[in-house]
Short mmCIF file of C-alpha atoms in Angstrom, two decimals:
data_model
loop_
_atom_site.label_atom_id
_atom_site.label_comp_id
_atom_site.label_asym_id
_atom_site.label_seq_id
_atom_site.Cartn_x
_atom_site.Cartn_y
_atom_site.Cartn_z
CA UNK A 2 48.92 111.79 141.63
CA UNK A 3 49.09 115.58 141.29
CA UNK A 4 47.66 115.44 137.76
CA UNK A 5 44.90 113.08 138.97
CA UNK A 6 43.85 115.60 141.67
CA UNK A 7 43.70 118.47 139.20
CA UNK A 8 41.54 116.36 136.89
CA UNK A 9 38.98 115.60 139.67
CA UNK A 10 38.66 119.28 140.63
CA UNK A 11 37.54 120.20 137.13
CA UNK A 12 33.74 120.32 137.11
CA UNK A 13 31.59 118.37 134.69
CA UNK A 14 30.69 121.65 133.04
CA UNK A 15 34.32 122.13 132.19
CA UNK A 16 34.29 118.96 130.04
CA UNK A 17 36.17 120.62 127.18
CA UNK A 18 38.93 121.59 129.57
CA UNK A 19 38.93 118.03 130.93
CA UNK A 20 39.38 116.58 127.41
CA UNK A 21 42.24 118.97 126.70
CA UNK A 22 43.79 118.10 130.02
CA UNK A 23 43.69 114.33 129.18
CA UNK A 24 45.44 114.99 125.86
CA UNK A 25 48.16 116.99 127.66
CA UNK A 26 48.69 114.08 130.07
CA UNK A 27 49.14 111.68 127.16
CA UNK A 28 51.75 113.93 125.61
CA UNK A 29 53.74 114.28 128.85
CA UNK A 30 53.40 110.82 130.39
CA UNK A 31 53.45 108.20 127.61
CA UNK A 32 56.94 109.01 126.20
CA UNK A 33 58.32 108.88 129.73
CA UNK A 34 56.75 105.44 130.20
CA UNK A 35 58.21 104.27 126.89
CA UNK A 36 61.62 105.63 127.85
CA UNK A 37 61.39 103.96 131.28
CA UNK A 38 60.44 100.68 129.58
CA UNK A 39 63.41 100.89 127.21
CA UNK A 40 65.80 101.66 130.08
CA UNK A 41 64.38 98.73 132.09
CA UNK A 42 64.94 96.36 129.17
CA UNK A 43 68.48 97.62 128.68
CA UNK A 44 69.14 97.26 132.40
CA UNK A 45 67.90 93.66 132.40
CA UNK A 46 69.98 92.90 129.32
CA UNK A 47 73.19 94.00 131.04
CA UNK A 48 75.54 96.93 130.75
CA UNK A 49 77.19 95.68 127.52
CA UNK A 50 73.96 95.29 125.57
CA UNK A 51 71.91 98.06 123.99
CA UNK A 52 68.39 97.71 122.61
CA UNK A 53 67.47 100.32 120.05
CA UNK A 54 63.90 100.79 118.88
CA UNK A 55 61.94 103.19 116.77
CA UNK A 56 63.13 105.64 114.11
CA UNK A 57 66.70 106.32 112.98
CA UNK A 58 66.67 109.51 115.04
CA UNK A 59 65.60 107.63 118.16
CA UNK A 60 68.27 105.00 117.50
CA UNK A 61 70.88 107.72 117.14
CA UNK A 62 69.71 109.38 120.36
CA UNK A 63 69.79 106.13 122.32
CA UNK A 64 73.23 105.28 120.89
CA UNK A 65 74.54 108.59 122.16
CA UNK A 66 73.04 107.89 125.62
CA UNK A 67 74.98 104.62 125.82
CA UNK A 68 78.33 105.49 124.24
CA UNK A 69 80.19 102.85 126.24
CA UNK A 70 78.12 100.05 124.75
CA UNK A 71 78.26 101.40 121.23
CA UNK A 72 82.08 101.24 121.29
CA UNK A 73 81.75 97.45 121.28
CA UNK A 74 82.03 96.44 117.57
CA UNK A 75 80.27 93.14 118.24
CA UNK A 76 77.35 94.97 119.81
CA UNK A 77 77.20 97.37 116.88
CA UNK A 78 77.20 94.32 114.58
CA UNK A 79 74.29 92.89 116.57
CA UNK A 80 72.28 96.10 116.25
CA UNK A 81 72.81 96.66 112.54
CA UNK A 82 73.74 93.34 110.92
CA UNK A 83 72.90 90.25 112.95
CA UNK A 84 69.11 90.14 112.53
CA UNK A 85 69.42 91.34 108.95
CA UNK A 86 71.77 88.50 108.01
CA UNK A 87 69.59 85.94 109.79
CA UNK A 88 66.57 87.16 107.84
CA UNK A 89 68.24 87.39 104.41
CA UNK A 90 70.82 84.59 104.54
CA UNK A 91 69.63 82.28 107.32
CA UNK A 92 68.12 79.74 104.94
CA UNK A 93 71.60 78.51 104.03
CA UNK A 94 74.24 80.22 106.15
CA UNK A 95 72.81 79.72 109.65
CA UNK A 96 73.90 76.12 110.29
CA UNK A 97 74.04 74.14 107.05
CA UNK A 98 76.42 75.95 104.66
CA UNK A 99 79.59 77.82 105.52
CA UNK A 100 80.35 80.60 106.15
CA UNK A 101 77.90 80.79 109.07
CA UNK A 102 77.35 84.54 108.75
CA UNK A 103 73.67 84.12 109.67
CA UNK A 104 74.20 81.97 112.75
CA UNK A 105 71.85 82.71 115.62
CA UNK A 106 74.94 82.70 117.84
CA UNK A 107 76.31 86.25 117.85
CA UNK A 108 79.92 85.15 118.46
CA UNK A 109 79.83 82.80 115.46
CA UNK A 110 78.15 85.27 113.11
CA UNK A 111 80.51 88.10 114.07
CA UNK A 112 83.60 85.93 113.61
CA UNK A 113 82.45 84.51 110.29
CA UNK A 114 81.42 87.92 108.94
CA UNK A 115 84.05 90.32 110.19
CA UNK A 116 87.01 88.45 111.62
CA UNK A 117 87.08 86.15 108.57
CA UNK A 118 86.93 89.25 106.36
CA UNK A 119 83.60 88.87 104.62
CA UNK A 120 83.28 92.60 105.38
CA UNK A 121 85.90 95.09 104.23
CA UNK A 122 85.71 98.16 106.54
CA UNK A 123 88.20 100.10 104.43
CA UNK A 124 86.36 99.70 101.11
CA UNK A 125 82.82 98.68 102.02
CA UNK A 126 81.68 98.10 98.44
CA UNK A 127 84.47 95.50 98.04
CA UNK A 128 83.08 93.44 100.93
CA UNK A 129 82.79 89.80 99.99
CA UNK A 130 79.16 89.50 101.11
CA UNK A 131 78.27 92.42 98.81
CA UNK A 132 80.15 91.03 95.81
CA UNK A 133 78.40 87.67 96.26
CA UNK A 134 75.13 89.47 95.57
CA UNK A 135 76.34 91.75 92.81
CA UNK A 136 77.91 90.93 90.41
CA UNK A 137 77.92 87.20 91.35
CA UNK A 138 74.12 86.98 91.88
CA UNK A 139 74.40 84.42 94.67
CA UNK A 140 70.99 83.64 96.22
CA UNK A 141 69.62 87.20 96.12
CA UNK A 142 66.45 87.61 98.17
CA UNK A 143 64.66 89.62 95.47
CA UNK A 144 64.82 89.58 91.68
CA UNK A 145 67.11 92.62 91.76
CA UNK A 146 70.57 91.60 93.00
CA UNK A 147 71.91 95.11 92.58
CA UNK A 148 69.24 96.45 94.91
CA UNK A 149 69.94 93.66 97.42
CA UNK A 150 73.65 94.50 97.33
CA UNK A 151 72.83 98.15 98.07
CA UNK A 152 70.69 97.07 101.03
CA UNK A 153 73.57 94.97 102.35
CA UNK A 154 75.97 97.88 101.87
CA UNK A 155 73.61 100.23 103.74
CA UNK A 156 73.56 97.92 106.76
CA UNK A 157 77.33 97.52 106.75
CA UNK A 158 77.70 101.29 106.51
CA UNK A 159 75.41 101.73 109.54
CA UNK A 160 77.47 99.21 111.47
CA UNK A 161 80.75 100.96 110.70
CA UNK A 162 79.13 104.31 111.50
CA UNK A 163 78.10 103.17 114.99
CA UNK A 164 81.67 102.43 116.02
CA UNK A 165 83.62 105.41 117.29
CA UNK A 166 86.67 106.48 115.25
CA UNK A 167 89.27 105.14 117.67
CA UNK A 168 87.72 101.68 117.78
CA UNK A 169 87.29 101.32 114.04
CA UNK A 170 90.87 102.39 113.45
CA UNK A 171 92.01 99.76 115.92
CA UNK A 172 89.84 97.14 114.24
CA UNK A 173 91.18 98.09 110.85
CA UNK A 174 94.74 97.86 112.11
CA UNK A 175 94.09 94.39 113.57
CA UNK A 176 92.24 93.21 110.48
CA UNK A 177 95.02 94.32 108.16
CA UNK A 178 98.03 93.43 110.27
CA UNK A 179 100.92 92.01 108.25
CA UNK A 180 99.31 93.22 105.01
CA UNK A 181 101.54 94.29 102.13
CA UNK A 182 100.96 97.24 99.87
CA UNK A 183 98.85 96.57 96.78
CA UNK A 184 100.57 95.93 93.46
CA UNK A 185 99.12 96.42 89.99
CA UNK A 186 99.90 94.34 86.94
CA UNK A 187 101.77 97.30 85.49
CA UNK A 188 104.36 96.73 88.25
CA UNK A 189 105.20 93.21 87.08
CA UNK A 190 108.92 92.83 86.39
CA UNK A 191 110.44 90.31 83.94
CA UNK A 192 113.65 88.82 85.31
CA UNK A 193 115.92 85.79 85.04
CA UNK A 194 114.20 82.78 86.50
CA UNK A 195 115.67 82.28 90.01
CA UNK A 196 114.56 78.64 89.84
CA UNK A 197 117.54 78.03 87.56
CA UNK A 198 119.77 78.60 90.61
CA UNK A 199 117.76 76.72 93.23
CA UNK A 200 119.90 73.57 92.92
CA UNK A 201 123.54 74.36 92.09
CA UNK A 202 124.16 70.64 91.42
CA UNK A 203 121.44 70.28 88.80
CA UNK A 204 120.84 71.97 85.44
CA UNK A 205 117.77 71.19 83.31
CA UNK A 206 117.37 72.66 79.82
CA UNK A 207 115.56 72.14 76.53
CA UNK A 208 117.26 70.00 73.89
CA UNK A 209 116.43 72.61 71.24
CA UNK A 210 118.63 75.17 73.03
CA UNK A 211 121.77 74.00 71.24
CA UNK A 212 125.07 75.85 71.02
CA UNK A 213 125.71 74.28 67.59
CA UNK A 214 124.14 71.55 65.44
CA UNK A 215 125.41 69.78 62.32
CA UNK A 216 124.64 66.90 59.97
CA UNK A 217 121.24 65.32 59.88
CA UNK A 218 120.16 66.31 63.39
CA UNK A 219 117.17 68.62 63.39
CA UNK A 220 115.11 70.64 65.83
CA UNK A 221 111.49 69.76 65.00
CA UNK A 222 108.04 70.69 66.26
CA UNK A 223 106.33 68.17 68.53
CA UNK A 224 102.97 69.10 70.03
CA UNK A 225 103.46 66.95 73.15
CA UNK A 226 107.07 68.02 73.84
CA UNK A 227 107.95 70.56 76.54
CA UNK A 228 108.40 73.87 74.77
CA UNK A 229 106.78 72.31 71.68
CA UNK A 230 110.13 71.26 70.16
CA UNK A 231 112.67 68.42 70.38
CA UNK A 232 115.89 67.17 68.76
CA UNK A 233 115.56 64.25 66.30
CA UNK A 234 118.17 62.10 64.51
CA UNK A 235 117.04 62.14 60.88
CA UNK A 236 119.43 59.50 59.47
CA UNK A 237 121.89 56.84 60.61
CA UNK A 238 125.27 57.83 62.08
CA UNK A 239 125.02 61.53 61.32
CA UNK A 240 125.37 64.89 63.05
CA UNK A 241 126.52 66.37 66.33
CA UNK A 242 124.66 68.67 68.74
CA UNK A 243 126.66 70.64 71.32
CA UNK A 244 125.37 72.15 74.58
CA UNK A 245 127.22 74.51 76.92
CA UNK A 246 126.51 74.37 80.65
CA UNK A 247 128.13 75.78 83.78
CA UNK A 248 128.99 73.81 86.92
CA UNK A 249 128.70 75.84 90.16
CA UNK A 250 129.75 73.09 92.57
CA UNK A 251 132.30 70.37 91.80
CA UNK A 252 131.18 66.76 91.95
CA UNK A 253 130.43 63.54 90.13
CA UNK A 254 127.71 64.21 87.58
CA UNK A 255 125.59 62.12 85.25
CA UNK A 256 123.29 62.90 82.31
CA UNK A 257 119.55 62.28 81.96
CA UNK A 258 117.38 62.93 78.92
CA UNK A 259 113.65 63.22 78.27
CA UNK A 260 113.60 60.78 75.36
CA UNK A 261 111.21 59.10 72.96
CA UNK A 262 111.56 55.88 70.96
CA UNK A 263 108.42 55.11 68.95
CA UNK A 264 109.97 52.17 67.11
CA UNK A 265 109.97 48.47 68.04
CA UNK A 266 113.73 48.23 68.67
CA UNK A 267 116.33 49.81 70.92
CA UNK A 268 117.78 53.13 69.72
CA UNK A 269 121.12 54.73 70.52
CA UNK A 270 123.13 57.93 70.39
CA UNK A 271 126.56 58.61 71.83
CA UNK A 272 127.26 61.15 74.55
CA UNK A 273 130.46 62.78 75.80
CA UNK A 274 131.43 65.71 78.03
CA UNK A 275 134.43 67.86 77.16
CA UNK A 276 137.23 65.49 76.11
CA UNK A 277 135.79 62.31 77.64
CA UNK A 278 135.32 59.33 75.27
CA UNK A 279 131.94 58.72 73.65
CA UNK A 280 129.58 56.46 75.58
CA UNK A 281 126.60 54.68 74.06
CA UNK A 282 123.20 55.87 75.27
CA UNK A 283 120.56 53.22 74.65
CA UNK A 284 116.81 53.61 75.11
CA UNK A 285 114.08 51.01 74.74
CA UNK A 286 110.81 51.51 72.83
CA UNK A 287 108.31 53.55 74.85
CA UNK A 288 105.42 54.41 72.47
CA UNK A 289 104.52 57.04 69.91
CA UNK A 290 103.48 59.84 72.30
CA UNK A 291 105.56 58.96 75.37
CA UNK A 292 108.51 60.97 76.69
CA UNK A 293 110.47 59.40 79.54
CA UNK A 294 113.48 60.49 81.58
CA UNK A 295 116.29 57.97 81.06
CA UNK A 296 119.87 57.99 82.29
CA UNK A 297 122.59 58.23 79.64
CA UNK A 298 124.57 55.05 78.97
CA UNK A 299 123.82 51.34 79.03
CA UNK A 300 122.56 49.34 81.99
CA UNK A 301 126.10 48.19 82.84
CA UNK A 302 127.92 51.36 81.76
CA UNK A 303 126.04 54.48 82.85
CA UNK A 304 127.56 57.93 82.33
CA UNK A 305 129.43 59.22 85.39
CA UNK A 306 131.82 62.18 85.06
CA UNK A 307 133.82 64.19 87.61
CA UNK A 308 133.41 67.90 86.79
CA UNK A 309 135.03 71.01 88.24
CA UNK A 310 133.47 74.45 88.60
CA UNK A 311 133.25 76.27 85.27
CA UNK A 312 131.91 75.93 81.72
CA UNK A 313 131.65 72.54 80.03
CA UNK A 314 130.39 71.11 76.71
CA UNK A 315 128.04 68.15 76.26
CA UNK A 316 128.03 66.46 72.82
CA UNK A 317 125.35 64.20 71.36
CA UNK A 318 126.14 62.24 68.18
CA UNK A 319 123.35 60.70 66.13
CA UNK A 320 123.40 56.94 65.65
CA UNK A 321 119.85 55.55 65.33
CA UNK A 322 117.43 57.26 62.96
CA UNK A 323 114.30 58.40 64.75
CA UNK A 324 115.91 58.91 68.18
CA UNK A 325 114.26 61.95 69.81
CA UNK A 326 115.23 63.94 72.89
CA UNK A 327 113.15 66.74 74.38
CA UNK A 328 115.23 67.93 77.38
CA UNK A 329 118.53 67.27 79.16
CA UNK A 330 119.58 67.25 82.81
CA UNK A 331 123.12 67.41 84.21
CA UNK A 332 122.88 66.34 87.85
CA UNK A 333 124.63 64.69 90.80
CA UNK A 334 121.33 62.98 91.69
CA UNK A 335 121.63 59.38 90.54
CA UNK A 336 117.95 58.84 91.42
CA UNK A 337 116.77 61.80 89.35
CA UNK A 338 113.06 61.29 88.59
CA UNK A 339 112.70 64.10 86.12
CA UNK A 340 111.76 67.76 86.30
CA UNK A 341 109.84 70.39 84.41
CA UNK A 342 112.20 72.53 82.38
CA UNK A 343 112.07 75.98 83.99
CA UNK A 344 111.69 79.01 81.70
CA UNK A 345 114.68 81.35 81.43
CA UNK A 346 112.55 84.43 82.20
CA UNK A 347 109.62 84.89 84.57
CA UNK A 348 107.18 87.70 85.42
CA UNK A 349 107.11 88.56 89.11
CA UNK A 350 105.61 90.94 91.64
CA UNK A 351 107.88 91.97 94.52
CA UNK A 352 106.45 92.92 97.93
CA UNK A 353 108.72 94.86 100.31
CA UNK A 354 108.23 93.23 103.73
CA UNK A 355 110.16 96.00 105.48
CA UNK A 356 106.99 98.10 105.04
CA UNK A 357 104.72 95.62 106.86
CA UNK A 358 102.77 97.08 109.77
CA UNK A 359 103.38 95.09 112.92
CA UNK A 360 106.70 93.67 111.69
CA UNK A 361 110.27 94.95 111.81
CA UNK A 362 112.35 93.74 108.87
CA UNK A 363 115.36 95.32 107.21
CA UNK A 364 115.22 96.79 103.72
CA UNK A 365 115.71 94.08 101.14
CA UNK A 366 113.42 91.55 102.82
CA UNK A 367 111.23 90.67 99.85
CA UNK A 368 108.34 88.34 99.02
CA UNK A 369 108.41 87.50 95.33
CA UNK A 370 105.56 85.76 93.48
CA UNK A 371 105.42 84.77 89.84
CA UNK A 372 102.22 86.14 88.28
CA UNK A 373 100.76 85.53 84.82
CA UNK A 374 97.37 85.66 83.16
CA UNK A 375 96.12 82.05 83.02
CA UNK A 376 93.20 82.78 80.70
CA UNK A 377 90.85 85.71 80.07
CA UNK A 378 89.06 85.08 83.38
CA UNK A 379 91.85 84.15 85.79
CA UNK A 380 95.47 84.55 86.89
CA UNK A 381 98.07 81.98 87.89
CA UNK A 382 100.43 82.64 90.82
CA UNK A 383 103.32 80.37 91.77
CA UNK A 384 106.73 80.04 93.43
CA UNK A 385 106.21 82.39 96.42
CA UNK A 386 109.76 83.04 97.58
CA UNK A 387 111.21 85.00 100.47
CA UNK A 388 114.54 86.81 99.98
CA UNK A 389 116.31 88.33 102.96
CA UNK A 390 119.73 89.99 103.21
CA UNK A 391 120.65 88.30 106.50
CA UNK A 392 119.29 86.38 109.46
CA UNK A 393 116.18 84.25 109.77
CA UNK A 394 112.43 84.87 109.77
CA UNK A 395 109.47 82.59 110.44
CA UNK A 396 106.04 82.90 108.88
CA UNK A 397 102.77 81.05 108.48
CA UNK A 398 99.50 81.35 106.63
CA UNK A 399 99.61 83.40 103.40
CA UNK A 400 96.49 84.96 101.94
CA UNK A 401 96.46 86.45 98.44
CA UNK A 402 94.00 89.37 98.27
CA UNK A 403 92.53 90.78 95.08
CA UNK A 404 91.40 94.40 95.32
CA UNK A 405 91.55 94.24 99.11
CA UNK A 406 89.37 91.12 99.36
CA UNK A 407 90.40 87.58 100.24
CA UNK A 408 88.39 84.80 98.63
CA UNK A 409 88.38 81.57 100.64
CA UNK A 410 88.74 79.66 97.37
CA UNK A 411 92.26 81.10 97.10
CA UNK A 412 93.55 79.06 100.05
CA UNK A 413 96.52 77.34 98.37
CA UNK A 414 99.12 78.97 100.64
CA UNK A 415 97.19 79.04 103.93
CA UNK A 416 99.04 75.98 105.26
CA UNK A 417 102.51 77.44 104.76
CA UNK A 418 104.49 77.36 108.02
CA UNK A 419 108.18 77.97 107.32
CA UNK A 420 111.40 79.27 108.76
CA UNK A 421 113.48 81.13 106.19
CA UNK A 422 117.23 81.75 106.41
CA UNK A 423 119.25 84.08 104.23
CA UNK A 424 119.55 84.33 101.27
CA UNK A 425 116.14 82.89 100.18
CA UNK A 426 113.62 80.08 100.39
CA UNK A 427 110.83 78.91 98.08
CA UNK A 428 107.72 78.64 100.27
CA UNK A 429 105.65 76.40 98.00
CA UNK A 430 105.87 74.70 94.62
CA UNK A 431 102.07 74.74 94.25
CA UNK A 432 100.29 77.03 91.79
CA UNK A 433 97.25 79.16 92.64
CA UNK A 434 94.62 79.81 89.97
CA UNK A 435 92.79 82.98 91.04
CA UNK A 436 89.63 84.34 89.36
CA UNK A 437 90.09 87.81 87.90
CA UNK A 438 87.89 90.69 89.06
CA UNK A 439 88.25 93.95 87.12
CA UNK A 440 90.88 92.71 84.66
CA UNK A 441 94.67 93.23 84.44
CA UNK A 442 94.33 96.96 83.83
CA UNK A 443 92.64 97.56 87.21
CA UNK A 444 93.12 94.52 89.47
CA UNK A 445 95.42 94.96 92.48
CA UNK A 446 97.14 92.15 94.35
CA UNK A 447 98.28 92.24 97.98
CA UNK A 448 99.47 89.60 100.44
CA UNK A 449 98.66 89.04 104.09
CA UNK A 450 100.44 86.79 106.59
CA UNK A 451 98.71 85.15 109.52
CA UNK A 452 101.96 85.67 111.39
CA UNK A 453 105.48 86.70 110.46
CA UNK A 454 108.43 87.58 112.69
#
């Protein structure tokens, strides 16, 4: 009103002054109106929502004016990422294809993107949604996936930058709770295979691992045999093969063999343990390329021997020419269905669980995983095993991360839910084939538990 009165008092002859005065009003009044409009919209939206418009400088200024709102990581995600993801990824990842990072629902998009670790706040360039663009070239929105990946990184960086230091540190701590230290392939240790001791009442070993062999028994190459070799009787009634084994628990044991008979008639050898008399082991024809676990003896006279703790000797004597045996098992399990012969040595990575943030375990509580290169593009992980010096722990949900990133395809151990008592427990017999990233020289493996206590 005051400005309006001044304007009327200027005479028509002072038109140049009147024009200048109008310009001055525009400069003073319009920004205030815009600011009032922005505040009104923010007020209507609620105290936990912030609308930012205009240039980066204006956005920064408004963010500073509403510091309480900007501490909300979900709100910061909305400002910097939500619309961007809907625009760039909404064609697939809004409702039709998981993960729903481009959902119109803020809660869903935030959970799918951050809480499910498609964004890595510690190493932004290792974020899964960046790697999907470059180098994986997954549905880039331009012809330059590298440029698209940089655009995605820029938005993630803005989002992280909007969150105050205390909040982001808290988020990082929550996101990486129960996360082990990273291990490189140079830290792999070769050790005796602990699987050999998992069942003290069962020993499985290759038939070619003889203590002594004589006569016309030979260790020969067979492409379809475990370990690529097997024992064969080369002529009638000739030769003896001896095997040493150690019993850790006394009991009544029997003998099984992974055998082959590619003839049209029954074949036999004789078997004895220590000073026991020879017993005939008869197997029926089973085909040229077939190896089957059979119990030593005849149908009415199967091998059954009481053995004490200590070292013993198993003897096989050749009878039928062409009899072949690939592996042997000494076991108390009369219903033994066969087993893969475990290697004597394995390559493992050990993770010290006493260093886990959010947990409180004594030194010597270890997660051990066997790790090998499967082929030039992938690794194979198996036999995750917990060792603990005393007591009991419970755990569930294991994620294997490569270079700080978890790939949902590597979900083999997510369903683990176990209670482990001293001294150890194998958590799963399943193998995980995991795509390589940078190669053995640079790749780093870490493990995260959904819960462990």
